[in-house]
mmCIF file of C-alpha atoms and ligand atoms in Angstrom:
data_model
loop_
_atom_site.group_PDB
_atom_site.id
_atom_site.type_symbol
_atom_site.label_atom_id
_atom_site.label_comp_id
_atom_site.label_asym_id
_atom_site.label_seq_id
_atom_site.Cartn_x
_atom_site.Cartn_y
_atom_site.Cartn_z
ATOM 1 C CA MET A 1 144.338 133.610 11.753
ATOM 2 C CA ALA A 2 145.174 137.125 13.975
ATOM 3 C CA ALA A 3 142.080 139.945 13.112
ATOM 4 C CA GLU A 4 143.159 142.269 10.769
ATOM 5 C CA ALA A 5 144.490 145.712 12.602
ATOM 6 C CA VAL A 6 143.278 149.045 10.939
ATOM 7 C CA ARG A 7 143.721 152.186 11.785
ATOM 8 C CA LEU A 8 142.260 154.066 15.668
ATOM 9 C CA GLN A 9 141.344 157.517 13.353
ATOM 10 C CA LYS A 10 139.900 155.198 10.423
ATOM 11 C CA VAL A 11 137.916 152.736 13.008
ATOM 12 C CA ILE A 12 137.100 156.007 14.823
ATOM 13 C CA ALA A 13 135.494 157.383 11.321
ATOM 14 C CA GLN A 14 133.783 154.788 9.983
ATOM 15 C CA ALA A 15 132.245 154.338 13.546
ATOM 16 C CA GLY A 16 130.239 157.889 12.211
ATOM 17 C CA VAL A 17 131.981 159.537 15.368
ATOM 18 C CA ALA A 18 134.089 162.382 13.230
ATOM 19 C CA SER A 19 135.806 162.567 9.881
ATOM 20 C CA ARG A 20 138.813 160.934 9.614
ATOM 21 C CA ARG A 21 141.685 164.538 9.854
ATOM 22 C CA ALA A 22 138.573 165.337 12.560
ATOM 23 C CA ALA A 23 139.608 161.936 14.376
ATOM 24 C CA GLU A 24 143.017 162.285 14.380
ATOM 25 C CA GLN A 25 142.883 165.587 16.379
ATOM 26 C CA LEU A 26 140.362 164.037 19.087
ATOM 27 C CA ILE A 27 143.001 161.196 19.505
ATOM 28 C CA LEU A 28 145.557 164.129 19.726
ATOM 29 C CA GLU A 29 144.039 165.752 21.904
ATOM 30 C CA GLY A 30 143.571 162.496 24.321
ATOM 31 C CA ARG A 31 140.008 162.049 23.907
ATOM 32 C CA VAL A 32 140.045 158.519 22.313
ATOM 33 C CA THR A 33 141.086 155.467 24.804
ATOM 34 C CA VAL A 34 140.741 151.488 23.656
ATOM 35 C CA ASN A 35 140.763 149.424 26.460
ATOM 36 C CA GLY A 36 139.841 152.182 28.662
ATOM 37 C CA GLN A 37 143.926 153.480 28.489
ATOM 38 C CA VAL A 38 144.149 156.928 26.618
ATOM 39 C CA VAL A 39 145.474 156.952 23.206
ATOM 40 C CA SER A 40 147.415 159.824 22.141
ATOM 41 C CA ALA A 41 149.583 158.427 19.082
ATOM 42 C CA LEU A 42 148.616 158.341 15.618
ATOM 43 C CA GLY A 43 149.905 155.678 14.391
ATOM 44 C CA THR A 44 147.953 153.950 16.435
ATOM 45 C CA LYS A 45 146.351 150.058 15.394
ATOM 46 C CA VAL A 46 143.530 148.196 16.687
ATOM 47 C CA VAL A 47 141.632 145.073 16.335
ATOM 48 C CA GLN A 48 138.119 144.330 16.715
ATOM 49 C CA THR A 49 137.830 143.310 20.198
ATOM 50 C CA ASP A 50 139.616 145.921 21.651
ATOM 51 C CA GLU A 51 137.291 148.428 22.991
ATOM 52 C CA VAL A 52 137.125 151.922 21.047
ATOM 53 C CA ALA A 53 135.468 155.237 23.388
ATOM 54 C CA VAL A 54 135.529 158.743 22.426
ATOM 55 C CA ASP A 55 134.693 160.995 25.172
ATOM 56 C CA GLY A 56 133.815 158.054 27.214
ATOM 57 C CA VAL A 57 131.478 156.802 24.870
ATOM 58 C CA PRO A 58 131.899 153.440 23.280
ATOM 59 C CA LEU A 59 132.507 153.130 19.305
ATOM 60 C CA ASP A 60 129.049 149.853 19.357
ATOM 61 C CA GLY A 61 126.863 153.069 20.160
ATOM 62 C CA GLN A 62 126.444 154.099 16.611
ATOM 63 C CA GLU A 63 124.759 156.297 15.279
ATOM 64 C CA LYS A 64 122.194 156.044 11.636
ATOM 65 C CA PRO A 65 124.583 158.038 9.498
ATOM 66 C CA VAL A 66 122.598 160.952 8.456
ATOM 67 C CA TYR A 67 123.023 163.693 5.644
ATOM 68 C CA TYR A 68 121.602 167.582 5.395
ATOM 69 C CA LEU A 69 122.325 170.020 2.953
ATOM 70 C CA LEU A 70 122.630 173.306 4.351
ATOM 71 C CA ASN A 71 121.942 176.927 2.115
ATOM 72 C CA LYS A 72 124.750 178.527 5.096
ATOM 73 C CA PRO A 73 124.323 181.954 5.457
ATOM 74 C CA ARG A 74 126.425 185.220 6.691
ATOM 75 C CA GLY A 75 127.444 185.332 9.789
ATOM 76 C CA VAL A 76 128.278 181.724 11.176
ATOM 77 C CA VAL A 77 130.961 179.810 11.291
ATOM 78 C CA THR A 78 132.036 176.372 10.240
ATOM 79 C CA THR A 79 133.273 174.161 12.681
ATOM 80 C CA SER A 80 131.625 172.261 14.986
ATOM 81 C CA HIS A 81 131.984 174.375 18.581
ATOM 82 C CA ASP A 82 133.529 178.335 18.373
ATOM 83 C CA ASP A 83 135.617 179.105 20.968
ATOM 84 C CA LYS A 84 134.796 183.559 20.325
ATOM 85 C CA GLY A 85 131.524 181.886 20.922
ATOM 86 C CA ARG A 86 129.722 182.918 17.773
ATOM 87 C CA LYS A 87 127.181 181.197 16.439
ATOM 88 C CA THR A 88 128.202 177.608 14.428
ATOM 89 C CA VAL A 89 125.976 175.077 11.302
ATOM 90 C CA LEU A 90 125.300 173.240 13.942
ATOM 91 C CA ASP A 91 123.183 176.037 15.866
ATOM 92 C CA LEU A 92 121.346 176.066 12.650
ATOM 93 C CA LEU A 93 119.989 172.911 12.718
ATOM 94 C CA GLY A 94 116.965 172.001 15.087
ATOM 95 C CA GLU A 95 115.621 169.233 17.729
ATOM 96 C CA GLU A 96 114.866 165.992 15.422
ATOM 97 C CA VAL A 97 118.694 166.444 14.039
ATOM 98 C CA THR A 98 119.695 164.156 17.099
ATOM 99 C CA ALA A 99 122.825 162.649 15.379
ATOM 100 C CA ARG A 100 126.286 164.040 16.252
ATOM 101 C CA VAL A 101 126.681 165.653 12.795
ATOM 102 C CA TYR A 102 129.464 168.017 11.146
ATOM 103 C CA PRO A 103 130.339 169.906 8.201
ATOM 104 C CA VAL A 104 131.314 168.600 5.081
ATOM 105 C CA GLY A 105 134.641 170.802 4.434
ATOM 106 C CA ARG A 106 134.420 174.768 5.340
ATOM 107 C CA LEU A 107 132.286 177.405 4.262
ATOM 108 C CA ASP A 108 134.345 181.302 5.695
ATOM 109 C CA TYR A 109 131.976 183.311 8.076
ATOM 110 C CA ASP A 110 130.898 185.360 5.454
ATOM 111 C CA THR A 111 130.602 182.778 2.712
ATOM 112 C CA THR A 112 126.648 181.575 2.228
ATOM 113 C CA GLY A 113 125.827 178.363 0.079
ATOM 114 C CA ALA A 114 125.777 174.860 0.329
ATOM 115 C CA LEU A 115 127.601 173.067 2.820
ATOM 116 C CA LEU A 116 126.901 169.329 3.883
ATOM 117 C CA LEU A 117 126.090 167.902 7.422
ATOM 118 C CA THR A 118 126.431 164.261 8.069
ATOM 119 C CA ASN A 119 127.896 161.540 10.827
ATOM 120 C CA ASP A 120 128.911 159.938 8.129
ATOM 121 C CA GLY A 121 133.039 159.422 8.587
ATOM 122 C CA GLU A 122 133.486 158.047 5.686
ATOM 123 C CA LEU A 123 131.776 159.344 2.864
ATOM 124 C CA ALA A 124 133.216 162.883 4.575
ATOM 125 C CA ASN A 125 136.470 161.483 4.344
ATOM 126 C CA GLN A 126 135.786 160.645 1.040
ATOM 127 C CA LEU A 127 134.309 163.645 -0.567
ATOM 128 C CA MET A 128 136.989 166.065 1.507
ATOM 129 C CA HIS A 129 139.945 163.864 -0.575
ATOM 130 C CA PRO A 130 141.318 166.500 -2.962
ATOM 131 C CA LYS A 131 142.040 163.403 -5.176
ATOM 132 C CA HIS A 132 137.873 162.551 -5.812
ATOM 133 C CA LYS A 133 137.571 166.189 -7.220
ATOM 134 C CA VAL A 134 134.672 166.875 -5.700
ATOM 135 C CA ASP A 135 132.823 170.040 -7.916
ATOM 136 C CA LYS A 136 132.511 173.159 -6.354
ATOM 137 C CA VAL A 137 130.749 175.785 -8.281
ATOM 138 C CA TYR A 138 130.672 179.272 -6.222
ATOM 139 C CA THR A 139 129.539 182.772 -7.659
ATOM 140 C CA ALA A 140 131.172 185.767 -6.821
ATOM 141 C CA LYS A 141 130.543 189.366 -6.981
ATOM 142 C CA VAL A 142 133.973 190.870 -6.955
ATOM 143 C CA LYS A 143 135.246 194.536 -7.713
ATOM 144 C CA GLY A 144 135.756 195.512 -11.023
ATOM 145 C CA LEU A 145 134.969 194.100 -14.788
ATOM 146 C CA ALA A 146 135.815 190.774 -15.407
ATOM 147 C CA THR A 147 136.894 189.625 -18.439
ATOM 148 C CA LEU A 148 138.155 186.116 -19.628
ATOM 149 C CA PRO A 149 140.951 186.769 -20.554
ATOM 150 C CA ALA A 150 141.723 188.386 -17.512
ATOM 151 C CA LEU A 151 140.320 185.764 -15.217
ATOM 152 C CA ALA A 152 142.525 182.992 -18.348
ATOM 153 C CA PRO A 153 145.173 181.981 -15.261
ATOM 154 C CA LEU A 154 142.963 180.327 -13.474
ATOM 155 C CA LYS A 155 141.729 177.903 -15.835
ATOM 156 C CA LYS A 156 145.353 176.708 -16.072
ATOM 157 C CA GLY A 157 146.552 176.808 -12.285
ATOM 158 C CA ILE A 158 148.710 180.062 -10.603
ATOM 159 C CA LEU A 159 151.094 179.909 -7.980
ATOM 160 C CA LEU A 160 149.359 180.201 -4.356
ATOM 161 C CA HIS A 161 151.447 180.441 -1.579
ATOM 162 C CA GLY A 162 153.707 178.087 -3.437
ATOM 163 C CA LYS A 163 151.610 175.615 -4.810
ATOM 164 C CA ARG A 164 149.566 175.589 -8.136
ATOM 165 C CA THR A 165 146.217 175.681 -8.443
ATOM 166 C CA ALA A 166 144.292 173.021 -10.037
ATOM 167 C CA PRO A 167 142.970 174.208 -13.383
ATOM 168 C CA ALA A 168 139.129 176.279 -13.104
ATOM 169 C CA ARG A 169 135.897 176.500 -15.070
ATOM 170 C CA VAL A 170 135.930 179.874 -15.057
ATOM 171 C CA ALA A 171 132.952 182.133 -16.289
ATOM 172 C CA VAL A 172 131.705 185.579 -16.026
ATOM 173 C CA GLU A 173 127.786 185.842 -15.798
ATOM 174 C CA GLN A 174 127.360 189.805 -15.098
ATOM 175 C CA VAL A 175 129.264 192.632 -15.390
ATOM 176 C CA ASP A 176 127.674 196.000 -13.959
ATOM 177 C CA THR A 177 129.532 199.104 -15.241
ATOM 178 C CA LYS A 178 127.823 201.374 -13.833
ATOM 179 C CA LYS A 179 128.703 199.677 -9.571
ATOM 180 C CA GLN A 180 131.387 198.574 -10.737
ATOM 181 C CA VAL A 181 131.415 195.027 -9.973
ATOM 182 C CA SER A 182 130.800 192.046 -11.749
ATOM 183 C CA TYR A 183 129.327 188.169 -11.208
ATOM 184 C CA VAL A 184 131.570 185.159 -11.775
ATOM 185 C CA ARG A 185 131.629 181.492 -11.657
ATOM 186 C CA LEU A 186 134.117 179.365 -10.615
ATOM 187 C CA THR A 187 134.023 175.833 -10.244
ATOM 188 C CA ILE A 188 136.792 174.228 -8.411
ATOM 189 C CA HIS A 189 137.822 171.086 -6.843
ATOM 190 C CA GLU A 190 139.900 171.637 -4.126
ATOM 191 C CA GLY A 191 139.220 173.136 -0.395
ATOM 192 C CA ARG A 192 142.265 175.638 0.403
ATOM 193 C CA HIS A 193 141.855 177.997 2.581
ATOM 194 C CA HIS A 194 140.448 181.160 1.438
ATOM 195 C CA GLN A 195 140.752 179.326 -2.283
ATOM 196 C CA VAL A 196 138.158 181.443 -4.337
ATOM 197 C CA LYS A 197 138.888 184.568 -2.544
ATOM 198 C CA GLU A 198 142.456 184.701 -2.962
ATOM 199 C CA MET A 199 142.505 182.757 -6.948
ATOM 200 C CA LEU A 200 140.821 185.916 -7.601
ATOM 201 C CA ALA A 201 142.638 188.846 -6.048
ATOM 202 C CA GLN A 202 145.743 187.199 -7.306
ATOM 203 C CA VAL A 203 143.934 188.252 -10.683
ATOM 204 C CA GLY A 204 142.892 191.546 -10.476
ATOM 205 C CA PHE A 205 139.421 191.323 -8.161
ATOM 206 C CA PRO A 206 139.289 191.269 -4.681
ATOM 207 C CA VAL A 207 135.791 189.399 -3.731
ATOM 208 C CA GLU A 208 132.992 191.875 -2.395
ATOM 209 C CA LYS A 209 130.361 188.669 -1.974
ATOM 210 C CA LEU A 210 130.881 184.113 -2.147
ATOM 211 C CA THR A 211 128.382 182.168 -1.750
ATOM 212 C CA ARG A 212 128.596 178.321 -3.419
ATOM 213 C CA ASP A 213 125.484 177.475 -5.317
ATOM 214 C CA ARG A 214 126.663 173.775 -5.344
ATOM 215 C CA TYR A 215 128.789 170.880 -4.045
ATOM 216 C CA ALA A 216 128.978 167.980 -7.019
ATOM 217 C CA PHE A 217 125.537 167.697 -8.103
ATOM 218 C CA LEU A 218 123.298 169.294 -5.180
ATOM 219 C CA ASP A 219 122.012 172.510 -5.478
ATOM 220 C CA LEU A 220 120.267 174.676 -3.636
ATOM 221 C CA GLN A 221 116.948 174.758 -5.313
ATOM 222 C CA SER A 222 114.837 176.635 -2.922
ATOM 223 C CA LEU A 223 116.621 176.234 0.131
ATOM 224 C CA PRO A 224 116.864 179.625 1.970
ATOM 225 C CA ALA A 225 119.737 180.344 3.456
ATOM 226 C CA GLY A 226 119.873 179.058 7.364
ATOM 227 C CA ASP A 227 117.609 175.970 6.048
ATOM 228 C CA TYR A 228 118.141 172.246 5.432
ATOM 229 C CA ARG A 229 117.126 169.183 4.103
ATOM 230 C CA PRO A 230 117.782 165.367 4.494
ATOM 231 C CA LEU A 231 119.465 163.948 1.028
ATOM 232 C CA LYS A 232 116.905 161.868 -1.015
ATOM 233 C CA HIS A 233 118.360 157.623 -0.491
ATOM 234 C CA ASP A 234 119.521 158.269 -4.109
ATOM 235 C CA GLU A 235 121.368 161.768 -3.198
ATOM 236 C CA VAL A 236 123.621 159.199 -0.615
ATOM 237 C CA LYS A 237 123.900 156.483 -3.302
ATOM 238 C CA ARG A 238 125.367 158.938 -5.655
ATOM 239 C CA LEU A 239 127.777 160.578 -3.797
ATOM 240 C CA LYS A 240 128.902 157.478 -2.665
ATOM 241 C CA ALA A 241 129.069 155.875 -6.008
ATOM 242 C CA GLY A 242 131.610 158.737 -6.553
ATOM 243 C CA ASP A 243 128.858 160.946 -8.935
ATOM 244 C CA TYR A 244 130.793 164.176 -7.721
ATOM 245 C CA ARG A 245 130.237 165.963 -10.283
ATOM 246 C CA PHE A 246 128.015 169.359 -11.274
ATOM 247 C CA LEU A 247 127.783 168.117 -15.243
ATOM 248 C CA ARG A 248 127.273 164.815 -15.444
ATOM 249 C CA ARG A 249 129.597 163.778 -17.841
ATOM 250 C CA LYS A 250 128.968 162.380 -21.606
HETATM 251 N N1 URA B 1 137.138 180.424 -1.030
HETATM 252 C C1 URA B 1 136.801 181.191 -0.069
HETATM 253 O O1 URA B 1 137.364 181.527 -0.269
HETATM 254 N N2 URA B 1 135.567 181.340 0.715
HETATM 255 C C2 URA B 1 135.024 179.917 0.910
HETATM 256 O O2 URA B 1 133.869 179.827 2.276
HETATM 257 C C3 URA B 1 134.815 179.150 -0.057
HETATM 258 C C4 URA B 1 136.091 178.684 -0.789
#
């Protein structure tokens, strides 16, 4: 029987080199070879006996999967490399992190909070897929005096760039009438560019500060900004098993 042919980006992700999406980018950039030949077409499939390498490094030099939760500070980009030379989330990692980890999803330069880093492409891919509905809980400091009725459209979903957002959970945490600011908690499971800022701006509350307090069931607890910790075995198990909710369903 012929060996099963598998898409190249899936093989790269399974080897823990990059998420599936990032693997596609590596292919498009001509950084992937199959049996010594550069392959830059996304539909390419390979079999187990094919020798796949990224940047000349064969995939069979596989790393052990590692998982970290970082409390991202402001003023750091959520990419592995920044063309403008700004500090990246990877610059925050100490020497003990030798694996080639990358961020799962993105937080803006000025957003703080919970960010997962891993070299497990399969799990990263699973978590980033909107169909898995990973709860992401944000606290936003917004201009203005927020009320639940004013935020209600976000519960149903609003049009952002022609596409409706999924229903969000919303709560008003605090309203400061003196300073004319409020603190709003928003739980979403999508990850569109500037999504929380745009959602709140659209209902009349521009965001001044944004923090992601929780990612799935993971929260920052006593992790100071800029620090990170490895996930516990049980936490990895829960993520792999699809436990993505901040509150467990009864
Ligand atoms: N939504 C935003 O607007 N920014 C982030 O960093 C994350 C979610």
